[in-house]
PDB file of C-alpha atoms in Angstrom:
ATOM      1  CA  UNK O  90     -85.892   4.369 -11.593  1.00 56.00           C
ATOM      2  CA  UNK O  91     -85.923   4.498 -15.533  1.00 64.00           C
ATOM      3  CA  UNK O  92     -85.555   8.418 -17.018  1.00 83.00           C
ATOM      4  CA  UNK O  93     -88.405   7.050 -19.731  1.00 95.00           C
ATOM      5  CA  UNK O  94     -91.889   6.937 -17.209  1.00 96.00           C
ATOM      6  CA  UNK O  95     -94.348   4.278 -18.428  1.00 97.00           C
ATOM      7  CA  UNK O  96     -97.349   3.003 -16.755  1.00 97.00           C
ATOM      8  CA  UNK O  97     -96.408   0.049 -15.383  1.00 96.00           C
ATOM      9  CA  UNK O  98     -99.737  -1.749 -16.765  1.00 96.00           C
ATOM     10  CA  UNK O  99    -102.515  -2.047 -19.645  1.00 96.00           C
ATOM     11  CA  UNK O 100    -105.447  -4.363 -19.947  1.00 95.00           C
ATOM     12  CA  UNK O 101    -108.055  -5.045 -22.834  1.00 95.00           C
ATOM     13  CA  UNK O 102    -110.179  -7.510 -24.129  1.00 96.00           C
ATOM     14  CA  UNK O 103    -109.700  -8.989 -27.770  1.00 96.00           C
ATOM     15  CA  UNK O 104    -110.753  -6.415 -30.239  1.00 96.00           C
ATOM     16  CA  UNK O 105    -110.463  -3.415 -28.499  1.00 96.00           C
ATOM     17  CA  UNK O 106    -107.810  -0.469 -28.734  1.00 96.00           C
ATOM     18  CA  UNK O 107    -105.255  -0.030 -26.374  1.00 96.00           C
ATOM     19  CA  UNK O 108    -102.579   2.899 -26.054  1.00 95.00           C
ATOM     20  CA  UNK O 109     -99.488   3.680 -24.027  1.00 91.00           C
ATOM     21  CA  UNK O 110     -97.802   6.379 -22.895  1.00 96.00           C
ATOM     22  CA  UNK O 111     -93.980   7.061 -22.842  1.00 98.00           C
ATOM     23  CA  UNK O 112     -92.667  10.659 -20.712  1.00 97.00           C
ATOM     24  CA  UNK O 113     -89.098  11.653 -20.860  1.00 96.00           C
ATOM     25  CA  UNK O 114     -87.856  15.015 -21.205  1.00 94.00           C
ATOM     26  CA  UNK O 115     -85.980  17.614 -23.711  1.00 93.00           C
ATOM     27  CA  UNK O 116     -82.862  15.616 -23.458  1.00 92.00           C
ATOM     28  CA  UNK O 117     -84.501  12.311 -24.706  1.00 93.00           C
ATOM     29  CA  UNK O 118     -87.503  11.879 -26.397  1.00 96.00           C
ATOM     30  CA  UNK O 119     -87.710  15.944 -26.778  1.00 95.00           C
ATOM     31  CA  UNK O 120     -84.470  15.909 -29.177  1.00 93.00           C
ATOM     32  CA  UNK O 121     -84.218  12.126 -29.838  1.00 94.00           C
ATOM     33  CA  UNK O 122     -86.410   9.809 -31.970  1.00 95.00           C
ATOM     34  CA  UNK O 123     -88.192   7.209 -29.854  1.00 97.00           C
ATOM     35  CA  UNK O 124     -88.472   3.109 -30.096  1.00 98.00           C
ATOM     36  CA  UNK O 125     -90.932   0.715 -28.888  1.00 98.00           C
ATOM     37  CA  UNK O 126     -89.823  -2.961 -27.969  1.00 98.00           C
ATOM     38  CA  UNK O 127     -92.433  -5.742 -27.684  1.00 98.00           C
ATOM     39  CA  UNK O 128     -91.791  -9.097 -25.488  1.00 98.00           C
ATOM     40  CA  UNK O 129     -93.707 -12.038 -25.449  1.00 97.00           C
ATOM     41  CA  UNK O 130     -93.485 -14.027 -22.147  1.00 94.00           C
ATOM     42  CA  UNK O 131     -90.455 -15.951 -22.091  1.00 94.00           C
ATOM     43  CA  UNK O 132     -89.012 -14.181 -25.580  1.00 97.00           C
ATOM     44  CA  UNK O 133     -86.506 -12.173 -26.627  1.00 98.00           C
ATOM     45  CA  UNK O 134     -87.705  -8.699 -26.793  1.00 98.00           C
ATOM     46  CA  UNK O 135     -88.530  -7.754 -30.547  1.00 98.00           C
ATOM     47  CA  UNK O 136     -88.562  -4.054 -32.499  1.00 98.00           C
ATOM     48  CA  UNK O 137     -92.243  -2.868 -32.725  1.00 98.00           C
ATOM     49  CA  UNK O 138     -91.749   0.382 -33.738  1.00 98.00           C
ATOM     50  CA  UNK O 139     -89.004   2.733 -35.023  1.00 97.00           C
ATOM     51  CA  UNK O 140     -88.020   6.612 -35.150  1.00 96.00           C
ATOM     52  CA  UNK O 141     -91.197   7.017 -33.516  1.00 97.00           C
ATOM     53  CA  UNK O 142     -94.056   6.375 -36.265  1.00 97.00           C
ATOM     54  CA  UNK O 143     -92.684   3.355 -38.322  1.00 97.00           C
ATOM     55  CA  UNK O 144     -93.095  -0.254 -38.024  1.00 97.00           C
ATOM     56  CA  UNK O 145     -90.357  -2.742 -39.669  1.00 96.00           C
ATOM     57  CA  UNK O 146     -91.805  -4.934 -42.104  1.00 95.00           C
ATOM     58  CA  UNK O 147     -93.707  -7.918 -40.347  1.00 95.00           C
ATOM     59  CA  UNK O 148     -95.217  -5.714 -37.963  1.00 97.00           C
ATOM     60  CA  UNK O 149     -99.190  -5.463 -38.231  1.00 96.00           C
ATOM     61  CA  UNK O 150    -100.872  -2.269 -38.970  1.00 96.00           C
ATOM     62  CA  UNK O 151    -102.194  -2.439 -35.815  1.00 97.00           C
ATOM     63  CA  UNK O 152     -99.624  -1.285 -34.445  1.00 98.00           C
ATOM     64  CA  UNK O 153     -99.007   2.727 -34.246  1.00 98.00           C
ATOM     65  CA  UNK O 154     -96.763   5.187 -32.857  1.00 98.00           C
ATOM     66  CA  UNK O 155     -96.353   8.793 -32.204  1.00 98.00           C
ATOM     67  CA  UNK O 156     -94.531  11.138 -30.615  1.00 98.00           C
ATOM     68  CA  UNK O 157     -95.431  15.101 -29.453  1.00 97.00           C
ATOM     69  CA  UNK O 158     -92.720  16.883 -27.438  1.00 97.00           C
ATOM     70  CA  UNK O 159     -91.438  14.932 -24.321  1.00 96.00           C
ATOM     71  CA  UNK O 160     -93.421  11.916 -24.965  1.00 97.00           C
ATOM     72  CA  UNK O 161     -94.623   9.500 -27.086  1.00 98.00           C
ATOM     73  CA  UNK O 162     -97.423   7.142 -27.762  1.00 98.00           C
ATOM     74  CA  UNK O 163     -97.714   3.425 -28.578  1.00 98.00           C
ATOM     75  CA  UNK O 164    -101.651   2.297 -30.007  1.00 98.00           C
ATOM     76  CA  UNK O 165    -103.013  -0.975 -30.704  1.00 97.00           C
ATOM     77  CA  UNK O 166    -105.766  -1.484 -32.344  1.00 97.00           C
ATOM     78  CA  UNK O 167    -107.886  -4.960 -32.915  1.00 97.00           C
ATOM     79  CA  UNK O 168    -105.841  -6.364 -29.653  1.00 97.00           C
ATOM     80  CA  UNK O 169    -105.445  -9.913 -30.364  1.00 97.00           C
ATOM     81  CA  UNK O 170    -104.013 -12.320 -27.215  1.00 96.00           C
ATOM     82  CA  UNK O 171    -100.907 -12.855 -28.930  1.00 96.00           C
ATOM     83  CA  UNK O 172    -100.222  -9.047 -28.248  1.00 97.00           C
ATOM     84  CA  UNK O 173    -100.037  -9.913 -24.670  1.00 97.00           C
ATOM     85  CA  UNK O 174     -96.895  -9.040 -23.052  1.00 97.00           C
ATOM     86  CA  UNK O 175     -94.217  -6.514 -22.095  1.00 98.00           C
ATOM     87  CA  UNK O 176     -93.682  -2.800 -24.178  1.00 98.00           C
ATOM     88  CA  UNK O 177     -90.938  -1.082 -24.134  1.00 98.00           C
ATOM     89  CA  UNK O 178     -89.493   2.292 -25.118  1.00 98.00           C
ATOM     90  CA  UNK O 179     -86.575   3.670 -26.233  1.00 97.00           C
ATOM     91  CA  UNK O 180     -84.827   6.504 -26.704  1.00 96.00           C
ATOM     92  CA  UNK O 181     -81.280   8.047 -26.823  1.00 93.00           C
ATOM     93  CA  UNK O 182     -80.360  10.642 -24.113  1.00 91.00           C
ATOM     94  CA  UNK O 183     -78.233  13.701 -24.240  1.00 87.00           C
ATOM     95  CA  UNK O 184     -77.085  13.664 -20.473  1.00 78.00           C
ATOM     96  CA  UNK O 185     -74.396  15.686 -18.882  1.00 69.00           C
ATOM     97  CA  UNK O 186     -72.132  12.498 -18.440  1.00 71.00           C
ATOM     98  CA  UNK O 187     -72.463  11.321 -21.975  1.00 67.00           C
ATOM     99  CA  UNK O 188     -75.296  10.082 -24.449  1.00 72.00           C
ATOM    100  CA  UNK O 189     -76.708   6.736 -23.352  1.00 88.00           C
ATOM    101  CA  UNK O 190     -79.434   4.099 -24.192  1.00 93.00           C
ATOM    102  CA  UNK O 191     -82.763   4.576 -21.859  1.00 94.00           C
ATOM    103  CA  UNK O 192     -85.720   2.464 -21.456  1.00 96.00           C
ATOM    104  CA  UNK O 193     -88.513   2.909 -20.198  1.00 96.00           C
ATOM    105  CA  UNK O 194     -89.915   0.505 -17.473  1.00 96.00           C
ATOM    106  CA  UNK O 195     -92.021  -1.151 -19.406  1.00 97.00           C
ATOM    107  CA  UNK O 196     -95.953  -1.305 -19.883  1.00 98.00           C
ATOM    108  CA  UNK O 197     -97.014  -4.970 -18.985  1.00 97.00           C
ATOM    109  CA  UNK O 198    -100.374  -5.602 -21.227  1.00 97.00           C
ATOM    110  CA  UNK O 199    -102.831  -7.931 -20.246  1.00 96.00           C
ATOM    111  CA  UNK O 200    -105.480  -9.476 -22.792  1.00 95.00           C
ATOM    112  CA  UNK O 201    -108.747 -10.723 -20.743  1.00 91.00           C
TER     113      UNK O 201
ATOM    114  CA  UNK Y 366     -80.056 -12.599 -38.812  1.00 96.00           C
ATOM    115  CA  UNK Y 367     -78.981 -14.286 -36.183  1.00 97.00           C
ATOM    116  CA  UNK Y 368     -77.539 -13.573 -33.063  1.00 98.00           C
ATOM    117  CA  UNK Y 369     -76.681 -16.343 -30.495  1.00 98.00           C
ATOM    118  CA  UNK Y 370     -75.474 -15.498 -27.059  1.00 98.00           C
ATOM    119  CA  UNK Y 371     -73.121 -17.636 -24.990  1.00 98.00           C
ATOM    120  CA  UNK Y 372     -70.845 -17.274 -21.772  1.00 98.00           C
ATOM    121  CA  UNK Y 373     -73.312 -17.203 -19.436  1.00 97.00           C
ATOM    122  CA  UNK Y 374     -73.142 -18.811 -15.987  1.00 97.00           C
ATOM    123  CA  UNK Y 375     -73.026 -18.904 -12.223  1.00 98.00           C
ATOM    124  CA  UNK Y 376     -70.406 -17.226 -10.758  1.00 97.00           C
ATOM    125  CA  UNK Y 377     -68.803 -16.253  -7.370  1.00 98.00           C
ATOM    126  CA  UNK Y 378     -68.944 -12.218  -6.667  1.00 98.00           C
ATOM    127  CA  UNK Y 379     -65.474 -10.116  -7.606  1.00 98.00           C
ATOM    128  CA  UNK Y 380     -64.678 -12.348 -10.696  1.00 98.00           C
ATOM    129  CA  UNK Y 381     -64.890 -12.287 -14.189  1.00 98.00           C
ATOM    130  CA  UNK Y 382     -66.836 -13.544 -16.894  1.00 98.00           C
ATOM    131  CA  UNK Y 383     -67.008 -13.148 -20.565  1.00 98.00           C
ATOM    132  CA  UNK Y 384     -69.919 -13.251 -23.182  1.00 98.00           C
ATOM    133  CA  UNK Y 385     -70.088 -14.027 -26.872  1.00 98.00           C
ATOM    134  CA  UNK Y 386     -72.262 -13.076 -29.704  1.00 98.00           C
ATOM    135  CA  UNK Y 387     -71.851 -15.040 -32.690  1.00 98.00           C
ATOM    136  CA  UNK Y 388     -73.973 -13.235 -35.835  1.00 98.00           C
ATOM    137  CA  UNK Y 389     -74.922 -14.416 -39.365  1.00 97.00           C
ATOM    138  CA  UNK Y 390     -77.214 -13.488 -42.243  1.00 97.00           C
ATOM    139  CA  UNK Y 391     -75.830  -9.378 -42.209  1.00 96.00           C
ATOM    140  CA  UNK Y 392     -72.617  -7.730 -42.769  1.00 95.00           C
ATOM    141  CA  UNK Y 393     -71.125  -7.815 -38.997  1.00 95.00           C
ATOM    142  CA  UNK Y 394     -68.505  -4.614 -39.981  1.00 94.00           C
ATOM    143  CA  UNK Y 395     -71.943  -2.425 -41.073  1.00 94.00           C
ATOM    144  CA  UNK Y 396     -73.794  -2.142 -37.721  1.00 95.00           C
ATOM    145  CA  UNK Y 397     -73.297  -0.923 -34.391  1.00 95.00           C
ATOM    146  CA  UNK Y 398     -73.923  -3.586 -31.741  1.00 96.00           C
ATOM    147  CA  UNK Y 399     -75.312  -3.428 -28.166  1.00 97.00           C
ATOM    148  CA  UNK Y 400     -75.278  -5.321 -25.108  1.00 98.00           C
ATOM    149  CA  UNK Y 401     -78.849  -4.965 -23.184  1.00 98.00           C
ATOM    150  CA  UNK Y 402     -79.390  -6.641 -19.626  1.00 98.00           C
ATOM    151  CA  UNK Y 403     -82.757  -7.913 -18.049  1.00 98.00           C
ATOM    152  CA  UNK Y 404     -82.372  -8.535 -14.162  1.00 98.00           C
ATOM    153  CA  UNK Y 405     -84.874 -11.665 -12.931  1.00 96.00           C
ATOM    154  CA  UNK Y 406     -88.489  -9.879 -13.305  1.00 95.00           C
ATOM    155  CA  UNK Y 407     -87.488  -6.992 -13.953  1.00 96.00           C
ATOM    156  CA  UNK Y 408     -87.345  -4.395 -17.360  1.00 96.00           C
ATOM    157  CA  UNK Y 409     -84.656  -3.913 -19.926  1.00 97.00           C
ATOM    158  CA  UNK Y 410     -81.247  -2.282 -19.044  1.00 96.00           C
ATOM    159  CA  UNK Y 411     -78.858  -0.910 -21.947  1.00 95.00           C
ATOM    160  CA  UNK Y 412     -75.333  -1.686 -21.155  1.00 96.00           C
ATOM    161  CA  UNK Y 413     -72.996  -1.230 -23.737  1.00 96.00           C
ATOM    162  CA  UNK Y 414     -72.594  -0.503 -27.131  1.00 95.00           C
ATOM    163  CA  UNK Y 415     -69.579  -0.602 -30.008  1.00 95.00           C
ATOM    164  CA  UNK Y 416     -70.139   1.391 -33.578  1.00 94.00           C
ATOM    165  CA  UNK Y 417     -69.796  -0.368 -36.474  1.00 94.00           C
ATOM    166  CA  UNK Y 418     -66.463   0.745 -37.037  1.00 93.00           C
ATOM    167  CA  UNK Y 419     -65.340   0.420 -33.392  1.00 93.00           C
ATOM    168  CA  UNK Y 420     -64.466   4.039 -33.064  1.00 93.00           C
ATOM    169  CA  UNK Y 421     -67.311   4.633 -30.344  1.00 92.00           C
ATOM    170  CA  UNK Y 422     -67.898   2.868 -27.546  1.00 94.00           C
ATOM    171  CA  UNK Y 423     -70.169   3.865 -24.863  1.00 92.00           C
ATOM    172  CA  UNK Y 424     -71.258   2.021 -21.153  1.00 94.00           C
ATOM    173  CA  UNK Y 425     -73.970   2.462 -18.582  1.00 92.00           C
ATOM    174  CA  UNK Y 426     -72.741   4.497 -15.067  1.00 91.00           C
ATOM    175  CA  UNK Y 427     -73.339   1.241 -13.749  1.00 93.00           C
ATOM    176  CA  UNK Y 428     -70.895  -0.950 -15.456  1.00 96.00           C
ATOM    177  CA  UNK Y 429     -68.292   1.727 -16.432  1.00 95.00           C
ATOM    178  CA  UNK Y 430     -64.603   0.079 -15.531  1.00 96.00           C
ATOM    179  CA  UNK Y 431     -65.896  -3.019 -14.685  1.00 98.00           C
ATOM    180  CA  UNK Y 432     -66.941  -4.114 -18.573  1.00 98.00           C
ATOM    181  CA  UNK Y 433     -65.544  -4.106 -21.492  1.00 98.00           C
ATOM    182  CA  UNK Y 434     -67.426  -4.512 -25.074  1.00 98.00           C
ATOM    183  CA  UNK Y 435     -65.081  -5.359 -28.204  1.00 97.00           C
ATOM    184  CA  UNK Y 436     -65.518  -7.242 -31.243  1.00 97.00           C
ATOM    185  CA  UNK Y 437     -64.144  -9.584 -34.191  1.00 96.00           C
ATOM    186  CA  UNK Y 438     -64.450  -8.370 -37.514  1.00 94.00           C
ATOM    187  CA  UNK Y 439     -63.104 -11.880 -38.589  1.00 95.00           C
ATOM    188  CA  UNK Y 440     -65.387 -13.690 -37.029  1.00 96.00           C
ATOM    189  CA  UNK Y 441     -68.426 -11.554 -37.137  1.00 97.00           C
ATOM    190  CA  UNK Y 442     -68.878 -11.592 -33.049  1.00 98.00           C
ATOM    191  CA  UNK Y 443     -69.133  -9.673 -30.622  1.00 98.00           C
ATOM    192  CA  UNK Y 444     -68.019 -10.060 -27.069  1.00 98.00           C
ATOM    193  CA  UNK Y 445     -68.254  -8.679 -23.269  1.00 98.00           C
ATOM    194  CA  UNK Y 446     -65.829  -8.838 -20.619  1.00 98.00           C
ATOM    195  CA  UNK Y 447     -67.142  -8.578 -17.189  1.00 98.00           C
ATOM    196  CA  UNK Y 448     -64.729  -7.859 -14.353  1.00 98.00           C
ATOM    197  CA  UNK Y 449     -65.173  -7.260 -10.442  1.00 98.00           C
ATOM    198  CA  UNK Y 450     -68.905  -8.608 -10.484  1.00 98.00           C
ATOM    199  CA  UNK Y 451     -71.661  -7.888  -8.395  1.00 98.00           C
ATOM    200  CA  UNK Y 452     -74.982  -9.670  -6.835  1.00 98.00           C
ATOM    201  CA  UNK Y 453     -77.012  -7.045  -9.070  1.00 97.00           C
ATOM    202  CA  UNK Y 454     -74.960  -7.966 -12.275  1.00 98.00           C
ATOM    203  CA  UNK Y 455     -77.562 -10.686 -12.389  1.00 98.00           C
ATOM    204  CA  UNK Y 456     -79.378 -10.727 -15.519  1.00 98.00           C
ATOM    205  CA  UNK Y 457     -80.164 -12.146 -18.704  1.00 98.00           C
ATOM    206  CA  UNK Y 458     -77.628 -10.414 -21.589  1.00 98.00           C
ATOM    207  CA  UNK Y 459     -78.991 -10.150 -24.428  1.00 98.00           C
ATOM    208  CA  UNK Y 460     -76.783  -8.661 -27.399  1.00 98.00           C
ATOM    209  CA  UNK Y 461     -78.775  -6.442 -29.924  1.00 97.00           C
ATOM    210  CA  UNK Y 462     -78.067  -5.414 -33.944  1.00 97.00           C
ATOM    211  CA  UNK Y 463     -77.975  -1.440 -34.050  1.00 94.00           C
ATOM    212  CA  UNK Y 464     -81.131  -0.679 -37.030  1.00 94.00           C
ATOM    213  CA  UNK Y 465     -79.096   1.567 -39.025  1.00 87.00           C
ATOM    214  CA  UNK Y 466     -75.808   1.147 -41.448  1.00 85.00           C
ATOM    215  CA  UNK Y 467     -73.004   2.921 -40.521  1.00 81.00           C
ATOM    216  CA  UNK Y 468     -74.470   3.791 -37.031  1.00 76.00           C
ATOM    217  CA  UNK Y 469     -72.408   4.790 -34.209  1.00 77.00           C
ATOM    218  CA  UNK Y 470     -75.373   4.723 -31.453  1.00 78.00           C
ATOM    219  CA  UNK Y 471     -79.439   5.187 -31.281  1.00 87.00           C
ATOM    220  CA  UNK Y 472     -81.840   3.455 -29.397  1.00 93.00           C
ATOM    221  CA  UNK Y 473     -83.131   1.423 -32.019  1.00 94.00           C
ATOM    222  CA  UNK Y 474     -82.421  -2.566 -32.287  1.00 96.00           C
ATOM    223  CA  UNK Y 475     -83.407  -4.435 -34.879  1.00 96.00           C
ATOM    224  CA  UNK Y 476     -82.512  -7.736 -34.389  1.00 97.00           C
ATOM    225  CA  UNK Y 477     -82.160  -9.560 -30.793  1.00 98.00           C
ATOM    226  CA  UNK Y 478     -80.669 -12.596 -29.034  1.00 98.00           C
ATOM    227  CA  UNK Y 479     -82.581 -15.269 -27.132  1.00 98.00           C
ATOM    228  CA  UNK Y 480     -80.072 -14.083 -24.262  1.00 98.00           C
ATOM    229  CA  UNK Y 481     -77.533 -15.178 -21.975  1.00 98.00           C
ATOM    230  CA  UNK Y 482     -78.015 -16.004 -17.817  1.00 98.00           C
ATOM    231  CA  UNK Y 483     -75.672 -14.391 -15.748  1.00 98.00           C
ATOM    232  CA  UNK Y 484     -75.843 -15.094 -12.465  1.00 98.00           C
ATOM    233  CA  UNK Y 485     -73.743 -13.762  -9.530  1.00 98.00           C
ATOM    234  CA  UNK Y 486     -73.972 -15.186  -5.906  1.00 96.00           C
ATOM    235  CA  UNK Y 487     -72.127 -16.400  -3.345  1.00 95.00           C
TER     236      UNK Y 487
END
């Protein structure tokens, strides 16, 4: 059971706007900046979006994130069928035991 | 960058295994690397992670004494030694370049491995 709650899926058809949703709590996402991972079936996962709002270069404008308190947002705009696939986020957590990597459990999007 | 995972194979319960990373096109010494699983149809699992010095070094609950991450400045890789494993060590390992110079940590990854099968059965 991930500490990072996604919904487990997302559907659109090409052109429309899709977003996800990413809930942790204060000792992730609340005090830690949050990541999104894209993978294409049968890929490597790939960065989509960084410290919450910023995309590394390469990345389409389509793509957007945010974050407000415990959770964040992924958004994608113009959804093309090559954005079909699996989204992940990311974020570091301060737990009792020691900080660690978390994921979320992923948001699988389908493009009809 | 590149980052091309090897070491991966079938393998009896209770023994060991170890992975490689060999990296190009960045400077190795700068970045903190990761090691992040991906059990057959299932999401993404961190697993390890060394700063870019090699002061810090961190592991998941669930492979805590059983793995060990190091790597070679020299040779710009990065490696993980898996002891005592398990049916749910199964996975895909992928190893994963830390986003930001000098970093000791973070969840962000900017460049990934096509990933290496591990699988453990008797």
């Amino acid at each position: 059971q991930s500490v990072l709650t996604q919904p487990p899926s997302a559907s659109g058809t090409p052109g429309q706007s899709v977003s996800f949703s990413c809930s942790g709590g204060s000792s992730n996402i609340g005090s830690n900046t949050v990541n999104w991972y894209q993978q294409r079936p049968g890929a490597a996962p790939a960065l989509l979006i960084y410290n919450n709002d910023q995309r590394p270069s390469g990345v389409p404008d389509r793509f957007s994130g945010s974050k407000s308190g415990t959770s964040a947002s992924l958004a994608i705009s113009g959804l093309q069928s090559e954005d079909e696939g699996d989204y992940y986020c990311a974020a570091w957590d301060d737990t009792l035991s020691g900080p660690h990597v978390i994921f979320g459990g992923g948001t699988k999007l389908t493009v009809l | 960058v590149q980052l091309v995972e090897s070491g991966g194979d079938s393998i009896q319960p209770g023994k060991s295994l170890r992975l490689s990373c060999a990296t190009s096109g960045f400077t190795f010494d700068d970045y903190a690397m990761h090691w992040v699983r991906q059990r057959p149809g299932k999401g993404l699992e961190w697993v390890s992670l060394i700063s870019w010095n090699g002061a810090y070094i961190d592991y998941a609950d669930s492979v805590k004494g059983r793995f060990t991450i190091w790597k070679d400045t020299a040779k710009s890789a990065l490696f993980l030694q898996m002891s005592r494993l398990r049916p749910d060590d199964t996975a895909v390992y992928f190893c994963a370049k830390g986003c930001k110079l000098g970093g000791s940590g973070g969840s962000c990854f900017s460049s990934w491995g096509q990933g290496t099968l591990v699988t453990v059965s008797s």
